[in-house]
Coordinates of N, CA and C in Angstrom, one line a residue:
X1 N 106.8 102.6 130.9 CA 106.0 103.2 129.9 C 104.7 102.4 129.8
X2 N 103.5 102.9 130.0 CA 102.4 101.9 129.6 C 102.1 102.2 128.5
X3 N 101.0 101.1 128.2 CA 100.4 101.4 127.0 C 99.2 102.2 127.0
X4 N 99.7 102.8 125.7 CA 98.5 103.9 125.5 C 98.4 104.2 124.1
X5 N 96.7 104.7 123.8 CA 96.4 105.1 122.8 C 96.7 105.7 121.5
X6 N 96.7 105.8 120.9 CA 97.4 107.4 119.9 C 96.4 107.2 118.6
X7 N 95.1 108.1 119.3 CA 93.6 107.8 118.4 C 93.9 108.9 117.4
X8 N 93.3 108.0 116.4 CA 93.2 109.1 115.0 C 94.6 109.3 114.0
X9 N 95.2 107.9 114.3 CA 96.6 107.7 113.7 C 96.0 108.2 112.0
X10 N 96.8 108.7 111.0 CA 96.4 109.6 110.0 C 96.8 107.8 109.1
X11 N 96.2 107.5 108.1 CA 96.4 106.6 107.1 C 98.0 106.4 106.9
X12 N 98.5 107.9 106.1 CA 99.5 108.5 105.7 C 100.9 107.5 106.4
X13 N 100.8 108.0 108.0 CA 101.5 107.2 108.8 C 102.2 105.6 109.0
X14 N 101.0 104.8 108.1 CA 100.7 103.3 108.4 C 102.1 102.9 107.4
X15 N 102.7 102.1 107.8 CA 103.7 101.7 107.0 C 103.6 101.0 105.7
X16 N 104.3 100.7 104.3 CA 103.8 100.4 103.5 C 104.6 99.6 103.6
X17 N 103.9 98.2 103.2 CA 104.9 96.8 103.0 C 105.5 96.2 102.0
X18 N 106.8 96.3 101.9 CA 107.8 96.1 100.7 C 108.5 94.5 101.1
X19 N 108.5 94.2 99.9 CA 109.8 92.9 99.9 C 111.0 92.8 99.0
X20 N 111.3 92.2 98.9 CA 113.0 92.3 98.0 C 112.5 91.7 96.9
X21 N 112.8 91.8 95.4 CA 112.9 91.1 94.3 C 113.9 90.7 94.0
X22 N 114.5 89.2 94.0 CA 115.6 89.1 94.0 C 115.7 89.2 92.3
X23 N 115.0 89.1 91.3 CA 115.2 89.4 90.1 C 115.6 90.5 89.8
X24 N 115.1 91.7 90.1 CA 115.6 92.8 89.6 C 116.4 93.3 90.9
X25 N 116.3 93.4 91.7 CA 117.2 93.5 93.1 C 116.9 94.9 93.6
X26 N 115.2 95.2 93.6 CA 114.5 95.9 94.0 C 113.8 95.7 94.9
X27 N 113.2 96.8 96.1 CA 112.1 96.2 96.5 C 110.8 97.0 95.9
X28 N 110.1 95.9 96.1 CA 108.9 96.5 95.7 C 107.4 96.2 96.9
X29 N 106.1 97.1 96.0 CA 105.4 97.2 97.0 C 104.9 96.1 97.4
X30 N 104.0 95.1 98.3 CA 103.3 94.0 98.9 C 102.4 94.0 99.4
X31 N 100.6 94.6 98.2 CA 99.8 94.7 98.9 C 99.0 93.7 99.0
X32 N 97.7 94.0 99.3 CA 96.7 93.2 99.8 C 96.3 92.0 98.7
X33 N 96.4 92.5 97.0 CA 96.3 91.4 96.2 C 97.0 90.7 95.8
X34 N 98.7 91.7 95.8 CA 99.9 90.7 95.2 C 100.2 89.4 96.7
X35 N 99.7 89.9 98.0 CA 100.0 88.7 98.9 C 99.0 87.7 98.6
X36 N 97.7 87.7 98.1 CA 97.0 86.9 98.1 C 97.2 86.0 96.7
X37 N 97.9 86.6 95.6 CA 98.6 85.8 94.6 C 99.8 85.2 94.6
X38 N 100.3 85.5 96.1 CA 101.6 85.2 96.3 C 101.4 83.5 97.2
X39 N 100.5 84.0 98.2 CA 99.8 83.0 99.0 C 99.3 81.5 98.2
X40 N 98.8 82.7 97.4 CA 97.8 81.0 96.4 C 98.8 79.9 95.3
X41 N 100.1 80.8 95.2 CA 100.8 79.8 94.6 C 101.9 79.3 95.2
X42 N 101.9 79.9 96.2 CA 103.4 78.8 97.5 C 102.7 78.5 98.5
X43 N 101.5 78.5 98.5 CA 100.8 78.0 100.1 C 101.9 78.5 101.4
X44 N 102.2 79.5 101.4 CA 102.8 80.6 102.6 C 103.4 81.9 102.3
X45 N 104.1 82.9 103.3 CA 103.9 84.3 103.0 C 105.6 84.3 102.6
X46 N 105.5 85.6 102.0 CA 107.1 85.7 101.2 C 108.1 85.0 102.5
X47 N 109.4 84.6 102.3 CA 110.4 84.1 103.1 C 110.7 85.4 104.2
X48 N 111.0 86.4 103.7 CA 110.8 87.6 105.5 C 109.8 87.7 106.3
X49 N 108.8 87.0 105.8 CA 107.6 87.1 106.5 C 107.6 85.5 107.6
X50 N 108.4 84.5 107.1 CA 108.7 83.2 107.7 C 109.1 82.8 109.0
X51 N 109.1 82.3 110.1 CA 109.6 82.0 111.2 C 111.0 81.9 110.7
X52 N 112.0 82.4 111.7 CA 113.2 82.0 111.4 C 114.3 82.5 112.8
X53 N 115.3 82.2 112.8 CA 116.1 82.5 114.0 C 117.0 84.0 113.4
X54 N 117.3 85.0 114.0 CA 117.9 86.2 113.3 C 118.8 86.6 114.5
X55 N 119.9 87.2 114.3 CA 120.6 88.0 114.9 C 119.9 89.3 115.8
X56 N 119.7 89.2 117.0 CA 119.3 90.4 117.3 C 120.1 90.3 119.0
X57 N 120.3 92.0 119.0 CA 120.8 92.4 120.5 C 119.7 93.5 120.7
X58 N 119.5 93.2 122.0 CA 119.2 93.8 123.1 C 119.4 93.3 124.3
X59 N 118.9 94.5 125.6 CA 119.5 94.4 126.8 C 118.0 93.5 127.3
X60 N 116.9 93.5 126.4 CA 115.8 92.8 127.0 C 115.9 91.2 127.2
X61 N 115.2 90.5 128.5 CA 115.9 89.5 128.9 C 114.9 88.4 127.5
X62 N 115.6 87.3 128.0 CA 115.1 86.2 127.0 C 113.4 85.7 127.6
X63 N 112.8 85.6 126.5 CA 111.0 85.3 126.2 C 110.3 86.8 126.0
X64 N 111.6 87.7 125.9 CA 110.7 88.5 125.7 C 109.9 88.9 124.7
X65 N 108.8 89.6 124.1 CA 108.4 89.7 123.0 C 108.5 90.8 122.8
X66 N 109.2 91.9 121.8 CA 109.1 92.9 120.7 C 108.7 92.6 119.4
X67 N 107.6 93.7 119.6 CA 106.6 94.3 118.1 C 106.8 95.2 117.4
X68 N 107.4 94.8 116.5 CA 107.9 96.2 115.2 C 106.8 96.2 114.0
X69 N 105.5 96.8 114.4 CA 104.7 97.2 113.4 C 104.8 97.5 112.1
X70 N 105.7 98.8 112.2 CA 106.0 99.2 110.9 C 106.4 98.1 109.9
X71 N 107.3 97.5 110.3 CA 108.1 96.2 109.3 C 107.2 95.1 109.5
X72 N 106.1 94.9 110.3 CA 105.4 93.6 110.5 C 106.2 92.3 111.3
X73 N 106.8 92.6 112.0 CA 108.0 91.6 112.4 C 107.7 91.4 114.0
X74 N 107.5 90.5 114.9 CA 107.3 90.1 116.1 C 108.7 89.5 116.3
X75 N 109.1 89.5 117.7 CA 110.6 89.2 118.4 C 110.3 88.1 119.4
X76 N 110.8 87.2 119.2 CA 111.3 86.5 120.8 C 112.3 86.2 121.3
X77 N 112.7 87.1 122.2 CA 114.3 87.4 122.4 C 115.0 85.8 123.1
X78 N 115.9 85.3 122.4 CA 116.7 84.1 122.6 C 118.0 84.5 123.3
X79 N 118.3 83.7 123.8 CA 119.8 83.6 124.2 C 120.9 83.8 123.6
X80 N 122.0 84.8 123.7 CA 123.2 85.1 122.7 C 122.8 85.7 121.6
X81 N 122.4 86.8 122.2 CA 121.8 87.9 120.9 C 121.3 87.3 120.2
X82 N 120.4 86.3 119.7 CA 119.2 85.7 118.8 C 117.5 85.9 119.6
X83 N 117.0 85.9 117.9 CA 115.3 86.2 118.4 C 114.6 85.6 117.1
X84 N 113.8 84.7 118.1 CA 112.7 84.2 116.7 C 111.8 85.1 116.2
X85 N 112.1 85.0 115.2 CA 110.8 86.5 114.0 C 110.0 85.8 113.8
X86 N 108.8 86.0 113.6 CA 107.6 85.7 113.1 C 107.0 87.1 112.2
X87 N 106.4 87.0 110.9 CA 105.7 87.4 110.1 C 104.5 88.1 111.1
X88 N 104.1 89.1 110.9 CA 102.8 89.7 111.4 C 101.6 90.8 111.1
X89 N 100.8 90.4 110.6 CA 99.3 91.2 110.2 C 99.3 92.7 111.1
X90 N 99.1 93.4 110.8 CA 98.8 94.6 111.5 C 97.5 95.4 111.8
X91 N 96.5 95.0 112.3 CA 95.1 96.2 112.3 C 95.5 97.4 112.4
X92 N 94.3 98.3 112.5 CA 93.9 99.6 112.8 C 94.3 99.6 114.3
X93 N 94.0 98.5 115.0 CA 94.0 98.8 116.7 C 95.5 98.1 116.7
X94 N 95.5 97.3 116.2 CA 97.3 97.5 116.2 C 98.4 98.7 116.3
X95 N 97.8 99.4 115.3 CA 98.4 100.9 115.2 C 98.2 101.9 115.7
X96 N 97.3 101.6 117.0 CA 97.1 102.7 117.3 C 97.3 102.8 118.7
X97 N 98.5 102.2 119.3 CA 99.0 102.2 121.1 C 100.9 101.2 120.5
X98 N 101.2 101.6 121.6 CA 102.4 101.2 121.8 C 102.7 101.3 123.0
X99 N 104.0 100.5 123.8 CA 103.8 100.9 125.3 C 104.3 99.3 125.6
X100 N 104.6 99.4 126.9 CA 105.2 98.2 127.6 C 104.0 97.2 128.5
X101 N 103.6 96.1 127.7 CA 102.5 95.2 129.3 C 102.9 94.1 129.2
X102 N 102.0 92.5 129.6 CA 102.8 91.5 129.8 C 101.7 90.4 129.0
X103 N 102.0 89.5 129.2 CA 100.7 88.6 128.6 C 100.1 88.5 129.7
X104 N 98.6 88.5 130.4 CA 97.9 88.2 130.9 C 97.6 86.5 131.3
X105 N 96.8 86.6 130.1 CA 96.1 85.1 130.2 C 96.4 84.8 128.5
X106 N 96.3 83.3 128.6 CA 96.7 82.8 126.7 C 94.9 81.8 126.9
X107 N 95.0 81.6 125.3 CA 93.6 80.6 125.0 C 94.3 79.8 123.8
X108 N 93.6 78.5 123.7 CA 93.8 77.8 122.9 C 92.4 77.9 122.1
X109 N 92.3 78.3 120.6 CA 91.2 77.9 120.3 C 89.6 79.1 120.6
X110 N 90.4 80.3 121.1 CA 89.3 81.4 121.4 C 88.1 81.5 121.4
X111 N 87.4 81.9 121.9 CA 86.1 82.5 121.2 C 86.2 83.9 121.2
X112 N 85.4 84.1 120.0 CA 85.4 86.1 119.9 C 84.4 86.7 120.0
X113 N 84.6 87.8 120.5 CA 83.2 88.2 120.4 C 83.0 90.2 120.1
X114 N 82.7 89.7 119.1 CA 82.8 91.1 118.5 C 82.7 92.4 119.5
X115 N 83.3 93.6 118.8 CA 82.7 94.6 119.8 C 81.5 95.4 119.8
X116 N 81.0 96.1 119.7 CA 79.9 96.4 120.2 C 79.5 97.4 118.8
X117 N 80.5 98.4 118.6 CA 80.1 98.8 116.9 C 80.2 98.0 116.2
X118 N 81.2 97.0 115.8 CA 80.7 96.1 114.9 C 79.7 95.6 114.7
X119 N 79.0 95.2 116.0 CA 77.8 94.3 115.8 C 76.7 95.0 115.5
X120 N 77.0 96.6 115.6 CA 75.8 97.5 115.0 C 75.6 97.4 113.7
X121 N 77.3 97.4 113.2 CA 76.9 97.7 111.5 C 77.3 97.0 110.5
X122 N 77.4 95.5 111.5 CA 78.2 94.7 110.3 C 76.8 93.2 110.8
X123 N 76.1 93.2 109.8 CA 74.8 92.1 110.0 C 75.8 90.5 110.0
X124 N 77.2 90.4 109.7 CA 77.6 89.0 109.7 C 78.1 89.1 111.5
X125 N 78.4 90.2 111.7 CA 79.1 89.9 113.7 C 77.8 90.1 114.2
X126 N 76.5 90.1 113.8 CA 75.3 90.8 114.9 C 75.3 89.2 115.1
X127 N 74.9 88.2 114.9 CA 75.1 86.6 115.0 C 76.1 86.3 116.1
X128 N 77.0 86.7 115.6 CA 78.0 86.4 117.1 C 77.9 87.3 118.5
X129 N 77.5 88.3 118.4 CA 77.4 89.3 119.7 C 77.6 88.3 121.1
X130 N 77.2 87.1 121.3 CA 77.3 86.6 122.7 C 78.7 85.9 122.3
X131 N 79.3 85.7 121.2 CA 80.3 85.1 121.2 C 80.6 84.1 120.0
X132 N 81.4 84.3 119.7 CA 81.9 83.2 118.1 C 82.6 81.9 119.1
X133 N 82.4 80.9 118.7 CA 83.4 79.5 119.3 C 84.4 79.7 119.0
X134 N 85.6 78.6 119.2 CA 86.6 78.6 118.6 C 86.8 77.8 117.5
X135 N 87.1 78.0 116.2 CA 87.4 77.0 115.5 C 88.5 77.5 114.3
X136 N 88.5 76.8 113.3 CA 89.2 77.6 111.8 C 89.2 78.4 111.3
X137 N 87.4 78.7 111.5 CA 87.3 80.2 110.8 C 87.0 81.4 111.4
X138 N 87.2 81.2 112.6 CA 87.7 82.2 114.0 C 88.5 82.7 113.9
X139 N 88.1 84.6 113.8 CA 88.8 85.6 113.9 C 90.2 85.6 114.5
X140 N 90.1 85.3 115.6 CA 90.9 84.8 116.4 C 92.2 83.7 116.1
X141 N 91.8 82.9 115.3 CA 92.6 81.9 115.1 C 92.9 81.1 116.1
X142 N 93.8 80.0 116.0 CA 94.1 79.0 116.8 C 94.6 79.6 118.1
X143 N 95.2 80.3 118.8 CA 95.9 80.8 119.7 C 95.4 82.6 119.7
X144 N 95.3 82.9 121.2 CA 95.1 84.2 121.5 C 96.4 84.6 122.9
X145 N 97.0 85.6 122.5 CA 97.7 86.0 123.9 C 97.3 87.0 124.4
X146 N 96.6 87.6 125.7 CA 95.3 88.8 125.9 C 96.7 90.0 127.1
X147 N 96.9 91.1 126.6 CA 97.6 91.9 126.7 C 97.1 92.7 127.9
X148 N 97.8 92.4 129.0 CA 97.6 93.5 130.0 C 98.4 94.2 130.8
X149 N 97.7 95.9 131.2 CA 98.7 96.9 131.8 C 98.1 96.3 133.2
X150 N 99.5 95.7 134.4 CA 99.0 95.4 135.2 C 97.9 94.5 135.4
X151 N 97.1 94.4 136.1 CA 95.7 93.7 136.1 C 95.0 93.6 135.3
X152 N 95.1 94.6 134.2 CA 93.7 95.1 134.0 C 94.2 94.9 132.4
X153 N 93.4 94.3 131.5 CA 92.5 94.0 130.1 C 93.0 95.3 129.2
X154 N 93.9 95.0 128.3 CA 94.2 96.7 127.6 C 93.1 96.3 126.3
X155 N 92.0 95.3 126.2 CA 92.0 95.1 125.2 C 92.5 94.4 123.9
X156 N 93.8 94.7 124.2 CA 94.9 94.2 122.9 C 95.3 92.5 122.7
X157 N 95.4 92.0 121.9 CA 96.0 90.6 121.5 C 96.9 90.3 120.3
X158 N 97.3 89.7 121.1 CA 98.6 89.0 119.5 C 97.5 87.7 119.5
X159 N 97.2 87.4 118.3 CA 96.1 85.9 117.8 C 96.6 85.6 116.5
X160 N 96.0 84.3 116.4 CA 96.2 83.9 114.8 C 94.9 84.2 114.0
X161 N 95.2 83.5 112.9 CA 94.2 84.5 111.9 C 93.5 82.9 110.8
X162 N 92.4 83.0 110.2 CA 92.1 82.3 109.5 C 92.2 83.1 108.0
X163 N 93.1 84.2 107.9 CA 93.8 84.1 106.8 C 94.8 84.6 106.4
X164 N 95.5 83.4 106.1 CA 97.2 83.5 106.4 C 97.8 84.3 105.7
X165 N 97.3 84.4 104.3 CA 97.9 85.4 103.4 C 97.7 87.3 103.8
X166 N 97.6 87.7 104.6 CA 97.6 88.9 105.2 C 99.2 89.2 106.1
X167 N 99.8 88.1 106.6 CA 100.7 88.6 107.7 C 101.3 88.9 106.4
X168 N 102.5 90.4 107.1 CA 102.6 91.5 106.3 C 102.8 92.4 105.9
X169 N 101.3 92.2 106.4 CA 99.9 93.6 106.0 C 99.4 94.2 106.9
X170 N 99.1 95.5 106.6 CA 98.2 96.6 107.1 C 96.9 95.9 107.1
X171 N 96.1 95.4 107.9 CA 94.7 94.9 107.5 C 93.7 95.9 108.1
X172 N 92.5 95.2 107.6 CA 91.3 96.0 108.2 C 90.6 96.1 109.3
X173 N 91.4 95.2 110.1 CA 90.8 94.9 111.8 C 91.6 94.2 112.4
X174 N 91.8 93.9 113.8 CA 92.5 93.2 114.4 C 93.6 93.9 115.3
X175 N 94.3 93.3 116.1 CA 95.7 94.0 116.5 C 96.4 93.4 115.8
X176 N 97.4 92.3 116.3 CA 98.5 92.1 116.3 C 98.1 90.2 115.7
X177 N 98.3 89.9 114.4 CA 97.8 88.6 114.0 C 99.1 88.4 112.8
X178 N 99.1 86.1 113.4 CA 100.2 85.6 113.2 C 99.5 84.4 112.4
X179 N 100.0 83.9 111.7 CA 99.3 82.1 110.9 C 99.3 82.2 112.1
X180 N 98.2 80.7 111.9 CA 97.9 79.6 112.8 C 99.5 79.0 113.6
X181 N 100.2 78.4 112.7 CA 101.5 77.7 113.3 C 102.3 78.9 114.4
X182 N 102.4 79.7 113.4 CA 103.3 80.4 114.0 C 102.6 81.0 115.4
X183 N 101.5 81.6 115.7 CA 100.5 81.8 117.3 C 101.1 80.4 118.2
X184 N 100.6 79.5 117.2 CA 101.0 78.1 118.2 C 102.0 77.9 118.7
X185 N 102.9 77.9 118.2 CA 104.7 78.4 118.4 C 104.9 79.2 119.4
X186 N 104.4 80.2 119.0 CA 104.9 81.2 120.5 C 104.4 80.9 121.4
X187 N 102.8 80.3 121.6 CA 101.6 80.1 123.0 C 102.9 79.4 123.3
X188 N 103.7 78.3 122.6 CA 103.9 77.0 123.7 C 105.3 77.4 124.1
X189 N 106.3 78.9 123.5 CA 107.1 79.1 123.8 C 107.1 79.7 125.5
X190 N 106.1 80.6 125.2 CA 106.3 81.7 126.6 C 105.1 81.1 127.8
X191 N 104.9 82.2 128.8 CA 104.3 82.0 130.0 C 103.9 82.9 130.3
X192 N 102.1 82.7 130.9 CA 101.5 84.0 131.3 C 102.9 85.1 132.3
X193 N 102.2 86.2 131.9 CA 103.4 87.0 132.5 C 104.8 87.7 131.6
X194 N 104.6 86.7 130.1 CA 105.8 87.1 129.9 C 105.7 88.8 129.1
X195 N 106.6 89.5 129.0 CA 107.1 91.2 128.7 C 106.8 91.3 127.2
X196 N 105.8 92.4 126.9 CA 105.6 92.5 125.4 C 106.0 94.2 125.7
X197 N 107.0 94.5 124.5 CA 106.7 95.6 124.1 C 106.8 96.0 122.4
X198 N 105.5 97.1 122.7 CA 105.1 97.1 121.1 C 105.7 99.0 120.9
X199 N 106.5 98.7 119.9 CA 107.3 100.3 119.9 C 106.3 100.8 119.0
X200 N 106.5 102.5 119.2 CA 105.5 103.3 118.8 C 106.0 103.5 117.1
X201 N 105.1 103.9 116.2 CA 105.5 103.7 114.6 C 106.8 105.3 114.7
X202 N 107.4 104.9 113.5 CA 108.4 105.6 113.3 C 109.6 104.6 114.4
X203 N 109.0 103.7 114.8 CA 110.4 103.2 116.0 C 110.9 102.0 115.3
X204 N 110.8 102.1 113.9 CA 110.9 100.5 113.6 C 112.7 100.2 113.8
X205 N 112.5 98.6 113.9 CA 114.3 98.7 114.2 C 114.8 98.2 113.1
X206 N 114.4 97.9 111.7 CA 114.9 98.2 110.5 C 114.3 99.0 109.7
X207 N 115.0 99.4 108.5 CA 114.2 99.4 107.3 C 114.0 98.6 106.4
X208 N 113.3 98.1 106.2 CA 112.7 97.0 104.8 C 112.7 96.0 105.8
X209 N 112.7 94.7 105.1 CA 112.0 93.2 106.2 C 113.0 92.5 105.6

């Protein structure tokens, strides 16, 4: 299956991000301001959102990476049915392809460089057009993994983010974005080459996180 587009995904569609209250033993909703008041008083993102080892089966071999958008959850499939989760940010271009490619090429430290509408209508990317460095406050974040069908550049990346308090979330840009640690973690786990598949929405493999 490659990857492909699915332009004009309706809002409606985008998954809404819930977490457990262990107080009332509800979940409730987790948007863009309760994460950023969640963030500012534990300096990290709710505990489902956390690196952690989990129970998982599949027939996919070990380093693989599965993307479950809807729940925000990234896979790296371990030995004896285990997979390290990682917490994950979601863009617009995140949500809008699903499909089987491999990692390409990885970066330490990126440079970005906007795309070409942005830099029409946003006066802070027109500055960067030839290119943002790499640093802290790089879109990008510490670690980039660059997503390709075959040879060829789909576009797409799993990156870290200079802000952490989003993994989670539905955001306003980006694909597929991790904290800083957690990008770093994976760069040093896998190897160009290794199997990403990002399942199409409605495929999530739970409900809730």
């Amino acid at each position: 299956m490659a990857a492909t587009l699915a332009l004009g995904v309706p809002a409606a569609l985008y998954a809404q991000t819930q977490i457990y209250d262990a107080k009332t033993r509800k979940w409730v909703d987790y948007d863009r301001k309760k994460a950023r008041q969640y963030y500012a008083r534990n300096n990290q993102p709710p505990e489902a959102f956390r690196r952690q080892i989990v129970r998982f089966r599949t027939a996919e071999q070990p380093g693989t990476i599965i993307i479950d958008g809807n729940q925000h959850f990234l896979y790296l499939v371990q030995p004896d049915n285990q997979a390290i989760r990682y917490g994950i940010g979601v863009g617009r271009e995140g949500f809008g392809w699903a499909g089987i490619v491999r990692v390409g090429r990885m970066a330490e430290w990126p440079t970005w460089t906007p795309p070409a509408e942005m830099v029409a209508r946003d006066e802070n990317a027109r500055k960067w057009a030839g290119g943002m460095p790499g640093g802290p406050e790089n879109p990008l974040g510490a670690r980039a993994l660059y997503l390709y069908e075959g040879d060829n550049d789909t576009i797409y990346r799993i990156h870290g983010t200079p802000e952490p308090w989003t993994i989670g979330l539905d955001v306003s840009s980006g694909c597929i974005r991790m904290n800083n640690d957690d990008i770093t973690d994976l760069h040093a786990r896998i190897n160009v080459g290794a199997k990403v598949i990002v399942l199409m929405q409605g495929a999530a493999l739970y409900k809730g996180v």
